[in-house]
GROMACS .gro file of C-alpha atoms in nm:
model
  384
    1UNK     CA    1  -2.664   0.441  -0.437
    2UNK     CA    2  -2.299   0.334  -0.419
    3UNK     CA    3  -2.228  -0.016  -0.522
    4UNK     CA    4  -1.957  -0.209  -0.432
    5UNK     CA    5  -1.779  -0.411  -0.640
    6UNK     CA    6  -1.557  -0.688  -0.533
    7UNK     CA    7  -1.218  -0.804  -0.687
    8UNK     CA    8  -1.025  -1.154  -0.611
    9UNK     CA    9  -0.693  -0.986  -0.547
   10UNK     CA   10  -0.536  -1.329  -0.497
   11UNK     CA   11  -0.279  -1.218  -0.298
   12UNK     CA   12  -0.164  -1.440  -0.032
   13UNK     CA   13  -0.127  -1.255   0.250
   14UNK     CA   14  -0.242  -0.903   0.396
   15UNK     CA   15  -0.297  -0.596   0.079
   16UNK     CA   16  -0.129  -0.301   0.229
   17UNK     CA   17  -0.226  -0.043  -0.012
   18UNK     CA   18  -0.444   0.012  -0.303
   19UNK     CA   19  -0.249   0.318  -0.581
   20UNK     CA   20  -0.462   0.462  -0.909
   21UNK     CA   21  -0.296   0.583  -1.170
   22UNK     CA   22  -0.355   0.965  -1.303
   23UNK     CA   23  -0.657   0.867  -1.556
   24UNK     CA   24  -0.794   0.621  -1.299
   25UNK     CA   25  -0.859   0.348  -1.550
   26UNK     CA   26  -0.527   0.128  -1.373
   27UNK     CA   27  -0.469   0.004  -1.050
   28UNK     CA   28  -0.187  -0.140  -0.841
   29UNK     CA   29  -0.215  -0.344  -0.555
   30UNK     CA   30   0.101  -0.455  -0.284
   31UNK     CA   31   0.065  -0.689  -0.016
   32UNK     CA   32   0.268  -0.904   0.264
   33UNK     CA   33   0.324  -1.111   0.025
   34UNK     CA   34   0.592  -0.975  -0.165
   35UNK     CA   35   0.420  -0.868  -0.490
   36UNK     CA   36   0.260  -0.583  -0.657
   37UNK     CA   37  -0.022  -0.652  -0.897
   38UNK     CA   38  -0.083  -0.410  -1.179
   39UNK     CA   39  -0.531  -0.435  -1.258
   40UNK     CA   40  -0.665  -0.255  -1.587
   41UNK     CA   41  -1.018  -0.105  -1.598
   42UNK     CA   42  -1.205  -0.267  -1.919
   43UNK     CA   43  -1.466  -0.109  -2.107
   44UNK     CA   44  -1.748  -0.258  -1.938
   45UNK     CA   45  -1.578  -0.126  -1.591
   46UNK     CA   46  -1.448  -0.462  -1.493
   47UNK     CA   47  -1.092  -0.463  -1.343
   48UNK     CA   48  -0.878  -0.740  -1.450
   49UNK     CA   49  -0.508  -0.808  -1.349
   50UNK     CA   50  -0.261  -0.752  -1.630
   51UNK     CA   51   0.079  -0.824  -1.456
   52UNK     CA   52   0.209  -0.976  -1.122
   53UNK     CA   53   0.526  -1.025  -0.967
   54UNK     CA   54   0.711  -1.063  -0.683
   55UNK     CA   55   0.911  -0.719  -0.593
   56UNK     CA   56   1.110  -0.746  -0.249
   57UNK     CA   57   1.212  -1.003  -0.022
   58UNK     CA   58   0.981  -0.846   0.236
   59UNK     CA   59   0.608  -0.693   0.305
   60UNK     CA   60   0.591  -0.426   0.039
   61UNK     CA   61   0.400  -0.150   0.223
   62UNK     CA   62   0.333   0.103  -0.060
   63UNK     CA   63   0.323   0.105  -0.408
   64UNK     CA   64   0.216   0.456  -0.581
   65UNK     CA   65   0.227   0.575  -0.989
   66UNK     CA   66   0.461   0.846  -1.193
   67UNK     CA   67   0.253   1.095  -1.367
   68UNK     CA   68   0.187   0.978  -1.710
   69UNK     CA   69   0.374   1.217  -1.869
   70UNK     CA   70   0.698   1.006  -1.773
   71UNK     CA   71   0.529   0.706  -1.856
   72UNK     CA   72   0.373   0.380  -1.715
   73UNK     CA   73   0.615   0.401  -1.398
   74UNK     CA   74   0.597   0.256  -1.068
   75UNK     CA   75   0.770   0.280  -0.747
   76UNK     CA   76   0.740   0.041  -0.447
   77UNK     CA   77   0.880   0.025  -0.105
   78UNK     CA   78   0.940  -0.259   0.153
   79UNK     CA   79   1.033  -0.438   0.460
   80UNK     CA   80   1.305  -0.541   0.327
   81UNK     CA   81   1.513  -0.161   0.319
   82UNK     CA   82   1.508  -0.053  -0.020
   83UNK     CA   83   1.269   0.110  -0.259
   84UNK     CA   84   1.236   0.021  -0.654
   85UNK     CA   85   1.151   0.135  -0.970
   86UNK     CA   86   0.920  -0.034  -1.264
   87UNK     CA   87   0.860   0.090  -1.574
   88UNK     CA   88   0.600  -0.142  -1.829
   89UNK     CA   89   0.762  -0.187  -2.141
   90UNK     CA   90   0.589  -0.293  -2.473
   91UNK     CA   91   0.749  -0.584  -2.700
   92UNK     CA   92   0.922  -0.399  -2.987
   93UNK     CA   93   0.818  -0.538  -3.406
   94UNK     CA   94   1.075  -0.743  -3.364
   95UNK     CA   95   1.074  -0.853  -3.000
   96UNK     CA   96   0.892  -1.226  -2.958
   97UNK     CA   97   0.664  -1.040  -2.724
   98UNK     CA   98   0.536  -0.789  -3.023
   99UNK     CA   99   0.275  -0.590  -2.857
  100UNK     CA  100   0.307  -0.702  -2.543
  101UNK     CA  101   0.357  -0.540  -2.191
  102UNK     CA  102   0.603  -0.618  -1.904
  103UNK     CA  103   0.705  -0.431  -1.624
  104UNK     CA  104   1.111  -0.456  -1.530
  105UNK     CA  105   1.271  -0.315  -1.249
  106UNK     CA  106   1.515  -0.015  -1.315
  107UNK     CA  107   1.654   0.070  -1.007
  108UNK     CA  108   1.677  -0.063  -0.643
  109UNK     CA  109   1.735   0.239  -0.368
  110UNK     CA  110   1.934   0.095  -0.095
  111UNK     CA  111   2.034   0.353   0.125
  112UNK     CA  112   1.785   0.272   0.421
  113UNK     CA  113   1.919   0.116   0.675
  114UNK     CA  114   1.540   0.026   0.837
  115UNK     CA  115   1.203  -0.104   0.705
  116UNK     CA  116   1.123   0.159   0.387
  117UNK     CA  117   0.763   0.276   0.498
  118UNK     CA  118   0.648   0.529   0.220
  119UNK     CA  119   0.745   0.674  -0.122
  120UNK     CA  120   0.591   0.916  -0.317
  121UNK     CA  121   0.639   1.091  -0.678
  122UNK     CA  122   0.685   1.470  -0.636
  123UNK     CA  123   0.455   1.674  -0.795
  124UNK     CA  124   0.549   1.706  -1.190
  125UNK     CA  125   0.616   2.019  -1.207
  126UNK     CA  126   0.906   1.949  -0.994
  127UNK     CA  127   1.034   1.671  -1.276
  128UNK     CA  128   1.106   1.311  -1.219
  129UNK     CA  129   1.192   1.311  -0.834
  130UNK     CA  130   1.106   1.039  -0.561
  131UNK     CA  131   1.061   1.040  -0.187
  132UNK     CA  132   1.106   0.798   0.068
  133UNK     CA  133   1.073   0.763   0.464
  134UNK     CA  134   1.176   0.501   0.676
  135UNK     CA  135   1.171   0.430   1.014
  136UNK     CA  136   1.574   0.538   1.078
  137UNK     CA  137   1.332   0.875   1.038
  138UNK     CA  138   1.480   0.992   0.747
  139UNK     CA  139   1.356   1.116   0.446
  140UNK     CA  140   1.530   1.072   0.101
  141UNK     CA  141   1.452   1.274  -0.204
  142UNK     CA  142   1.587   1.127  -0.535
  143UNK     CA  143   1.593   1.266  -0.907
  144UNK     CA  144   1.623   1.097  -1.204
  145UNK     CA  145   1.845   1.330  -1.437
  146UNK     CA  146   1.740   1.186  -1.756
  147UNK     CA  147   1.383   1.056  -1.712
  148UNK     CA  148   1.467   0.845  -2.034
  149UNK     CA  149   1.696   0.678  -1.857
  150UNK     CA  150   1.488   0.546  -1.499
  151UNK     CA  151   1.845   0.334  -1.418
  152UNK     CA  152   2.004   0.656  -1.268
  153UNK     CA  153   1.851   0.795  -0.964
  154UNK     CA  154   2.093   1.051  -0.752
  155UNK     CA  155   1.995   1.086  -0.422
  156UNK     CA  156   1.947   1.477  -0.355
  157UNK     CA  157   1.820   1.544  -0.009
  158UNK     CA  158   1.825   1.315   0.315
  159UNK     CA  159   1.625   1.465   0.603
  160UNK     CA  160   1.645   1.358   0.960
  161UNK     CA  161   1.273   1.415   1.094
  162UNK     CA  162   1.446   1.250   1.451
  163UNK     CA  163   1.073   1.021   1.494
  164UNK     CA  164   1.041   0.674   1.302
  165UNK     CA  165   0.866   0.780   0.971
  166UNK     CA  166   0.513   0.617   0.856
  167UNK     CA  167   0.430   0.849   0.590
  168UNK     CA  168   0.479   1.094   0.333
  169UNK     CA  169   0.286   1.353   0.140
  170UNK     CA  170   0.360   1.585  -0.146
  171UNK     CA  171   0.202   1.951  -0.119
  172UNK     CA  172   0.078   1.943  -0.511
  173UNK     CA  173   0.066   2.320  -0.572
  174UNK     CA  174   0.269   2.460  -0.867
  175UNK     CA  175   0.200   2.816  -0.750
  176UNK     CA  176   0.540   3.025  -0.792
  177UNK     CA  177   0.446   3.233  -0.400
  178UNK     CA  178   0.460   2.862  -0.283
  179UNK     CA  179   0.830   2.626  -0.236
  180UNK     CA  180   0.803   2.329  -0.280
  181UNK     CA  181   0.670   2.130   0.035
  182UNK     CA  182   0.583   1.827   0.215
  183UNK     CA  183   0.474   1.702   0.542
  184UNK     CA  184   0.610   1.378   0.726
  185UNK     CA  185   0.397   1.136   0.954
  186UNK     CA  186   0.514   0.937   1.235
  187UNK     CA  187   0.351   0.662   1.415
  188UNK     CA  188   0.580   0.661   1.686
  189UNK     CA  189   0.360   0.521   1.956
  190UNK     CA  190   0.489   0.743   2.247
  191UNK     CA  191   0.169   0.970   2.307
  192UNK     CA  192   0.381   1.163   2.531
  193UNK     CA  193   0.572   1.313   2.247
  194UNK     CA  194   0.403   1.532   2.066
  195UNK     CA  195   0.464   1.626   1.697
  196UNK     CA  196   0.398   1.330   1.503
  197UNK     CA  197   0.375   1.545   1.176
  198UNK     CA  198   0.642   1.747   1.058
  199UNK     CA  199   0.622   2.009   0.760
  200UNK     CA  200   0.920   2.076   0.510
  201UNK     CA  201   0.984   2.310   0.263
  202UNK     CA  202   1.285   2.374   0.036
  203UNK     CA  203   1.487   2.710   0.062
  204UNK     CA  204   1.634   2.857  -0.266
  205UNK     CA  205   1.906   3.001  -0.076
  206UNK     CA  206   2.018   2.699   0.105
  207UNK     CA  207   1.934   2.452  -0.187
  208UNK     CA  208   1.791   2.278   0.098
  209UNK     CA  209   1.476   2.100   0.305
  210UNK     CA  210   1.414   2.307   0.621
  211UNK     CA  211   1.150   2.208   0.884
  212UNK     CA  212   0.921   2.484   0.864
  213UNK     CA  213   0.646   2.346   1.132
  214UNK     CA  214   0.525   2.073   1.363
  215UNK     CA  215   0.185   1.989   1.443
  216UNK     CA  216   0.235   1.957   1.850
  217UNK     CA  217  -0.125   1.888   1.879
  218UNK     CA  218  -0.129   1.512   1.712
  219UNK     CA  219   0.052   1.295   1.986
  220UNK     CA  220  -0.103   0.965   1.841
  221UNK     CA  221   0.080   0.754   1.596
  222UNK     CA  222  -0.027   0.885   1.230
  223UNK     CA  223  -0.086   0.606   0.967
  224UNK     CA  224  -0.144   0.866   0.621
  225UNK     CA  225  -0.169   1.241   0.530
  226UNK     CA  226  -0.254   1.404   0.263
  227UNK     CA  227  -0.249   1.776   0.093
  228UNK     CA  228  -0.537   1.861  -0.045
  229UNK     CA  229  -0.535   1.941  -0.440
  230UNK     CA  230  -0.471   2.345  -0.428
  231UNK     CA  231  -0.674   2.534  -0.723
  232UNK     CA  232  -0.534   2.881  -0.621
  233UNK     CA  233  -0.574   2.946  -0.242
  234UNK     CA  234  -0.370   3.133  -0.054
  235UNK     CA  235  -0.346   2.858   0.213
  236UNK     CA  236  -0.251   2.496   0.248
  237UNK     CA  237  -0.511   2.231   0.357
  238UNK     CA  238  -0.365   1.884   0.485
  239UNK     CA  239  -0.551   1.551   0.637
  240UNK     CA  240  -0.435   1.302   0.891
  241UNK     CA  241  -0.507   0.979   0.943
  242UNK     CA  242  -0.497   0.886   1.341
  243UNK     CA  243  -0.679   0.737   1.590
  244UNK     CA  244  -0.917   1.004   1.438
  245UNK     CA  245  -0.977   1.213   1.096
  246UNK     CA  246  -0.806   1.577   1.137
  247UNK     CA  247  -0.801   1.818   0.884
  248UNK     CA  248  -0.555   2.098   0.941
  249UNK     CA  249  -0.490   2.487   0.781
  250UNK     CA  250  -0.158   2.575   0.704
  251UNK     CA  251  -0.180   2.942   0.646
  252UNK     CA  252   0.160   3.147   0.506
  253UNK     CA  253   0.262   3.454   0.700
  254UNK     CA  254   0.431   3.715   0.483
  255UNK     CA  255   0.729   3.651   0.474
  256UNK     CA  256   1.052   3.985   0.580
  257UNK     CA  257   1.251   4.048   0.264
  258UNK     CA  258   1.615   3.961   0.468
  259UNK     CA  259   1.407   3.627   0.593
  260UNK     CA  260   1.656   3.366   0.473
  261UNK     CA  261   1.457   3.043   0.669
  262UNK     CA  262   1.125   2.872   0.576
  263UNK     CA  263   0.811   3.042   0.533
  264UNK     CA  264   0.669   3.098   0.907
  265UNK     CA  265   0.257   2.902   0.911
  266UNK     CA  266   0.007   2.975   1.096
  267UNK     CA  267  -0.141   2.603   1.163
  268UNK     CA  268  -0.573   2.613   1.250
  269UNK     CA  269  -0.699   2.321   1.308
  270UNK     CA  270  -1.035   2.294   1.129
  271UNK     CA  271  -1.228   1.975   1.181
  272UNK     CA  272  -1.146   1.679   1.401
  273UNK     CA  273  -1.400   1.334   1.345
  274UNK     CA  274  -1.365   0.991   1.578
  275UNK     CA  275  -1.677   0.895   1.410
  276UNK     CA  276  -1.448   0.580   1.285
  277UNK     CA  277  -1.428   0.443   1.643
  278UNK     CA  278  -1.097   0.270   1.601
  279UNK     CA  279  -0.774   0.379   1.363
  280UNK     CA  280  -0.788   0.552   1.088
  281UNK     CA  281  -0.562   0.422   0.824
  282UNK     CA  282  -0.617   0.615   0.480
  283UNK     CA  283  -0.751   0.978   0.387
  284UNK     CA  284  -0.781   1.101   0.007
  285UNK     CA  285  -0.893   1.393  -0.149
  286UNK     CA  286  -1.107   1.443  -0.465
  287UNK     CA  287  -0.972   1.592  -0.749
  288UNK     CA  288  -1.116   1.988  -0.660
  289UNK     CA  289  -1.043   1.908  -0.304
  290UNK     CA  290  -1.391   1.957  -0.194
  291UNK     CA  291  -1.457   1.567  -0.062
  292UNK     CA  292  -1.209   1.380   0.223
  293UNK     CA  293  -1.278   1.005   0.225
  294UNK     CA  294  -1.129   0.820   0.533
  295UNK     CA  295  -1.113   0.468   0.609
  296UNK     CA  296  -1.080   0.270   0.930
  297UNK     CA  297  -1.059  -0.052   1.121
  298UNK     CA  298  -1.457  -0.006   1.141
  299UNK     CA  299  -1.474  -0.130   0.791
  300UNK     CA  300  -1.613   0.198   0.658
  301UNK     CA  301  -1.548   0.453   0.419
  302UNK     CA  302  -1.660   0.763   0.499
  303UNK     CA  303  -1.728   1.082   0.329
  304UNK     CA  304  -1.681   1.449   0.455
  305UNK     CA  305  -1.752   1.767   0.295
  306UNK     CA  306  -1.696   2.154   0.393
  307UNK     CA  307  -2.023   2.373   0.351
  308UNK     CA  308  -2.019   2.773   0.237
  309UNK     CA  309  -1.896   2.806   0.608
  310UNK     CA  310  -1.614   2.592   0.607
  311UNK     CA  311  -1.774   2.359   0.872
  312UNK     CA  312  -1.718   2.049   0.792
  313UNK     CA  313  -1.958   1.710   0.851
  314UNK     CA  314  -1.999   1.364   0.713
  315UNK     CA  315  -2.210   1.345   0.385
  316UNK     CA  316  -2.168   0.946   0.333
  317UNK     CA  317  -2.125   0.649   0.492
  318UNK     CA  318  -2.014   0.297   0.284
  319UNK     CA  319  -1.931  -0.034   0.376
  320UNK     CA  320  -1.654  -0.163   0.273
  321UNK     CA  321  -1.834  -0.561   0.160
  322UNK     CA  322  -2.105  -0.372  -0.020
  323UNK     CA  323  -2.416  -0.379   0.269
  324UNK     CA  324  -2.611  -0.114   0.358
  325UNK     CA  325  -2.550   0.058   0.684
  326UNK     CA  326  -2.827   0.140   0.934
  327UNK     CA  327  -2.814   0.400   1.160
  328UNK     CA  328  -2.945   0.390   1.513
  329UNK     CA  329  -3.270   0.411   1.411
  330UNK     CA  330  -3.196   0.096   1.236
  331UNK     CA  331  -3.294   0.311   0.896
  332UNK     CA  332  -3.024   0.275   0.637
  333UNK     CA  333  -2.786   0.578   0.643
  334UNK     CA  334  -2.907   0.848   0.357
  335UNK     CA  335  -2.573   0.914   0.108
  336UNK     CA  336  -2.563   1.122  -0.157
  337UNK     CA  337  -2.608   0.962  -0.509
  338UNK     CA  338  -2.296   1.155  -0.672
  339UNK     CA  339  -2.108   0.883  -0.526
  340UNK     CA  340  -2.305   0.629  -0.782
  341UNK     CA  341  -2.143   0.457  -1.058
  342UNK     CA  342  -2.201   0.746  -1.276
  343UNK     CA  343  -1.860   0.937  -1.123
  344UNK     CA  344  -1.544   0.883  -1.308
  345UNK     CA  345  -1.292   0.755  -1.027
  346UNK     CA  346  -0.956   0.977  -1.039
  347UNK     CA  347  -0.563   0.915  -0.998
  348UNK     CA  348  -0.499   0.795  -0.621
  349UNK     CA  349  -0.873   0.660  -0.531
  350UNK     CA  350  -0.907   0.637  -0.170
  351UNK     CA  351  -0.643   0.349  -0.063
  352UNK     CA  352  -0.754   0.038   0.082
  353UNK     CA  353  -0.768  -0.006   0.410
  354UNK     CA  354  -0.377  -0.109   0.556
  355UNK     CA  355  -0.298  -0.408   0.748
  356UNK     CA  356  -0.038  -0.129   0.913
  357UNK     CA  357   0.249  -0.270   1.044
  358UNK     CA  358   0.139  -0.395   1.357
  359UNK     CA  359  -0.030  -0.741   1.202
  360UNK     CA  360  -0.355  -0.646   1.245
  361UNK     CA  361  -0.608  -0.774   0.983
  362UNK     CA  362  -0.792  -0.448   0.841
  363UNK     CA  363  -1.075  -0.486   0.612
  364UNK     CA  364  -1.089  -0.372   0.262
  365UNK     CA  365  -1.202  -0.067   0.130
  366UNK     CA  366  -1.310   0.045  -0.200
  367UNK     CA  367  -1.185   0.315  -0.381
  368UNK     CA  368  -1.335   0.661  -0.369
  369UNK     CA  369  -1.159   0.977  -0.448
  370UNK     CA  370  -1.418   1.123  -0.742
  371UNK     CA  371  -1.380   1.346  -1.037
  372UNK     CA  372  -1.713   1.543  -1.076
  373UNK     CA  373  -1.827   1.573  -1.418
  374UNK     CA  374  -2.053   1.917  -1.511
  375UNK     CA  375  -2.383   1.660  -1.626
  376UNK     CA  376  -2.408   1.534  -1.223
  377UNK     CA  377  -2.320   1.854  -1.113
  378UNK     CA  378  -2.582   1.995  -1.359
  379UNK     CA  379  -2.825   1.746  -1.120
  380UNK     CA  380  -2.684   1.742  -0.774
  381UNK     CA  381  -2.572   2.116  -0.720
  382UNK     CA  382  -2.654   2.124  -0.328
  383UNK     CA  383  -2.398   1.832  -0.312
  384UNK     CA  384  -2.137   2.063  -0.424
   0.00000   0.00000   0.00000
């Protein structure tokens, strides 16, 4: 069974979002009030808090990691209008702090003029580059030239989406047949108007972001999305976090060879759950993109998983403070046991459970988003 294991954040006001680094053995926490917490996994998988300090003069909303590759790098964005940079530094022979780490701030971004409401790495492959969305709905894509040097950041792109921005997500495929690509949320609260998410991708002709499709069927204001982890399909497969969990196809038609705009998709909807009963504030994929875990105002993480037919259904149900949750027939609800301690948690765990923006207290959720390992597959094959 899954057990749930507490932390005293100590943060003094509302934790907006929960971030994992690529190995999954850090962890870094923002909140209302005005810090970012940076939590190492020891040996004996206890998580203790390694650094804290106070970032922006405002709720930081989201706080999400570099790939390793350019280091121990963090980005953060806030109420306040801008974004920023951290990198963790250790003390030099020499330095008073010998063998000792400290984060400092490399860069402030400053060119929103509203409340800073996501930011995102790009994918690697892509180099050092950083996204932002705000709610002037505009998206800003940034590059850092020299990724030795995290002081310079030159802003490349700025997208109008035309809709107050809520979040942002990366497609992560490094497949040549696919541009790069990302899709914008909005939780614009005008169910009238329908397109809430809005799908990007850059033209090598233009040198520029083109909108390449909206998803007219979500009307409700989206809190997170997420691309699934693409090992080799053809096809794109994206979640969204409403009032509801949706799970969307985004299917590439071939493109004519004199086609100079973005690749025409062919968007099927593929699953659609409200068994949340309230908002749905985070969605995160596992590492092979075979598990969604959702979270809501319910206090619940769930679990949902595709079978050989592509239909999709809820495999597990957790609570967010640890107790076991009974079904209607006041039985406790079966889950499988590769969610146990025994599965290494991966980069980006399942994000806990936002306050939003609209000041209402969420609960808590734990971290989920799995990497399998061949021994409990070995065990648990019909899980899989």
């Amino acid at each position: 069974m899954f057990v749930a294991r507490s932390i005293a954040a100590d943060h003094k006001d509302l934790i907006h979002d929960v971030s994992y680094d690529f190995h999954g053995r850090r962890m870094a926490t923002c909140s209302s009030d005005q810090s970012v917490k940076v939590w190492d996994k020891s040996e004996n998988g206890e998580w203790h808090c390694t650094a804290s300090w106070k970032t922006h003069s405002g709720s930081v909303w989201r706080v999400t990691w570099a790939h390793p590759e350019f280091g121990q790098v963090l980005a953060s964005c806030s109420f306040d209008r801008t974004a920023a940079v951290w990198e963790e530094i250790v003390g030099e022979s020499n330095d008073k702090q010998r063998g000792l780490s400290h984060w400092i701030k490399r860069t402030t971004l400053v060119d929103s003029r509203t409340s800073v409401t996501d930011v995102k790495f790009a994918p690697k492959h892509m180099g050092l580059m950083l996204t932002t969305c705000s709610t002037d709905g505009v998206v800003r894509i940034y590059e850092a030239p020299d990724v030795m040097n995290l002081s310079q950041w030159s802003l490349q792109h700025e997208i109008s989406c035309k809709l107050s921005c809520s979040c942002i997500s990366w497609n992560p495929s490094s497949s040549r047949a696919h541009p790069p690509m990302f899709a914008v949320g909005s939780d614009d609260s005008n169910v009238t108007y329908g397109g809430k998410v809005q799908i990007y991708e850059y033209n090598e002709n233009t040198r520029k972001y083109a909108k390449a499709e909206t998803l007219m069927t979500v009307t409700d204001a989206v809190h997170d999305i997420a691309f699934a982890p693409n090992l080799g399909r053809s096809f794109h497969v994206l979640a969204i976090a409403t009032k509801d969990v949706r799970i969307f196809k985004l299917v590439p038609m071939r493109k004519e060879s004199t086609s100079t705009g973005p690749t025409k998709l062919e968007v099927q909807i593929v699953a659609q759950f409200d068994n949340h009963n309230s908002q749905v504030w985070r969605v995160s994929w596992n590492i092979t993109s075979t598990l969604l875990a959702s979270s809501g105002d319910d206090g619940c993480v769930r679990l949902w998983k595709a079978n050989y037919m592509d239909n999709w259904k809820c495999t597990g149900i957790l609570k967010g403070d640890g107790s076991p949750l009974t079904g209607s027939s006041g039985q406790p609800t079966a889950m499988s046991t590769v969610v146990g301690s025994s599965v290494q948690t991966s980069q980006n765990a399942l994000n806990g459970m936002s306050a939003g923006r609209i000041g209402k207290r969420a609960p808590f959720a734990p971290p989920l988003r799995q990497l399998i390992s061949p021994k409990i597959y070995q065990q648990h094959p019909s899980y899989y």
